[in-house]
């Protein structure tokens, strides 16, 4: 039983850190991200598959920095709230294209962030989001290789329930065996 609860805890934690955002081509998408610390000096949105040091969005000291902005995001990205109220650093991606599909990471720097030549923040992402481009007719992802998080959680819970059921059957058999002795 303890193994089941531990597995369920791990799966729920993993699912909470990874969000799938479905959107149709041509629509605007909001990729949600909220920082715990509200004294934010810099916000960075990246895609791991982009060549460094290019990024999707970099915002520091009240201004968008386009120095190393990836060309495909020019004039298509902004923050939901440039004042970063309550730590909201969510990204708006305008006029979504099929090639926008992929994993996005949100990072922030608080308080003592200092300006460097390299804009990319070296911290761990506070949010990872998978942008899923859906077919406007069916509502399904056009990428046949897509693997939504929910599928993994469902499989994990299914295996955990199967394990738990097997453990209960084994326990009953052992109990019955000892009872007959």
Coordinates of C-alpha atoms in Angstrom, one line a residue, residues 3-128:
X3 CA 4.4 1.7 -2.6
X4 CA 1.1 2.6 -4.2
X5 CA 0.8 5.9 -2.3
X6 CA 4.4 6.8 -3.1
X7 CA 3.9 6.2 -6.8
X8 CA 0.7 8.2 -6.8
X9 CA 2.5 11.1 -5.1
X10 CA 5.4 11.0 -7.6
X11 CA 3.0 11.0 -10.6
X12 CA 0.9 13.9 -9.2
X13 CA 4.0 15.9 -8.5
X14 CA 5.4 15.3 -12.1
X15 CA 2.0 16.2 -13.6
X16 CA 1.8 19.5 -11.7
X17 CA 5.1 20.8 -13.0
X18 CA 4.3 20.1 -16.7
X19 CA 1.3 21.7 -18.3
X20 CA -0.1 20.9 -21.8
X21 CA -1.6 24.0 -23.5
X22 CA -3.7 23.1 -26.6
X23 CA -4.2 25.8 -29.3
X24 CA -5.4 26.0 -32.9
X25 CA -3.2 27.5 -35.6
X26 CA -3.7 31.2 -35.9
X27 CA -5.0 31.7 -32.4
X28 CA -3.2 33.4 -29.5
X29 CA -1.9 31.2 -26.7
X30 CA -1.2 32.1 -23.1
X31 CA 1.5 30.0 -21.4
X32 CA 0.9 30.3 -17.7
X33 CA 3.7 30.9 -15.3
X34 CA 3.8 32.4 -11.8
X35 CA 6.9 33.1 -9.7
X36 CA 6.8 32.6 -5.9
X37 CA 8.9 35.7 -5.4
X38 CA 7.3 38.9 -6.5
X39 CA 10.5 41.0 -6.6
X40 CA 11.3 39.9 -10.2
X41 CA 14.1 41.6 -12.1
X42 CA 14.2 39.3 -15.2
X43 CA 11.9 36.9 -17.0
X44 CA 13.1 34.4 -19.6
X45 CA 11.0 32.1 -21.8
X46 CA 13.0 29.5 -23.9
X47 CA 12.6 26.4 -26.0
X48 CA 15.2 23.8 -25.3
X49 CA 15.4 23.0 -29.1
X50 CA 16.4 26.5 -30.1
X51 CA 20.0 27.3 -30.6
X52 CA 21.5 29.2 -27.7
X53 CA 21.6 32.0 -26.8
X54 CA 18.4 32.7 -28.6
X55 CA 15.2 32.8 -26.6
X56 CA 11.4 33.2 -27.0
X57 CA 11.2 36.2 -24.7
X58 CA 13.6 38.0 -22.3
X59 CA 12.3 40.8 -20.1
X60 CA 14.5 42.7 -17.7
X61 CA 14.1 45.9 -15.7
X62 CA 10.8 46.8 -17.3
X63 CA 11.7 46.3 -20.9
X64 CA 11.6 43.5 -23.5
X65 CA 15.2 42.7 -24.6
X66 CA 15.2 41.6 -28.3
X67 CA 19.0 41.2 -28.5
X68 CA 19.0 37.4 -28.9
X69 CA 15.3 36.9 -29.7
X70 CA 14.7 33.9 -32.0
X71 CA 13.5 35.4 -35.4
X72 CA 10.4 33.3 -35.5
X73 CA 9.0 35.0 -32.4
X74 CA 9.7 38.6 -33.5
X75 CA 6.6 40.8 -32.9
X76 CA 4.6 37.7 -31.7
X77 CA 5.4 37.5 -27.9
X78 CA 4.6 39.6 -24.9
X79 CA 3.9 39.1 -21.2
X80 CA 0.4 39.0 -19.9
X81 CA 1.3 41.7 -17.4
X82 CA 4.5 43.7 -17.8
X83 CA 4.1 45.0 -14.3
X84 CA 4.5 41.3 -13.1
X85 CA 1.8 41.7 -10.5
X86 CA 1.6 38.9 -8.0
X87 CA 4.5 37.1 -9.8
X88 CA 2.5 36.6 -13.0
X89 CA 5.1 36.0 -15.8
X90 CA 2.8 34.3 -18.2
X91 CA 3.6 34.5 -21.9
X92 CA 1.3 35.5 -24.8
X93 CA 2.2 33.9 -28.1
X94 CA 0.3 35.5 -30.9
X95 CA -0.8 33.9 -34.2
X96 CA 0.4 30.4 -33.3
X97 CA 2.0 28.4 -36.1
X98 CA 2.5 24.7 -36.4
X99 CA 6.2 25.1 -35.9
X100 CA 5.6 26.7 -32.5
X101 CA 4.6 23.2 -31.2
X102 CA 7.0 22.0 -28.5
X103 CA 8.3 22.5 -24.9
X104 CA 8.6 26.0 -23.4
X105 CA 10.5 26.8 -20.2
X106 CA 9.9 29.8 -17.9
X107 CA 12.7 31.2 -15.7
X108 CA 12.9 34.2 -13.4
X109 CA 15.6 36.1 -11.7
X110 CA 14.7 38.0 -8.5
X111 CA 16.2 40.8 -6.5
X112 CA 20.0 40.7 -7.0
X113 CA 20.0 39.8 -10.7
X114 CA 22.9 41.5 -12.5
X115 CA 23.1 42.4 -16.1
X116 CA 25.4 40.1 -18.1
X117 CA 26.3 39.9 -21.8
X118 CA 24.6 36.5 -22.0
X119 CA 20.8 36.9 -21.5
X120 CA 20.0 33.3 -20.7
X121 CA 19.4 32.7 -17.0
X122 CA 21.2 29.8 -15.5
X123 CA 18.4 28.8 -13.1
X124 CA 16.1 25.8 -13.3
X125 CA 12.8 26.5 -15.0
X126 CA 9.9 27.2 -12.6
X127 CA 7.4 26.0 -15.2
X128 CA 7.6 23.7 -18.2

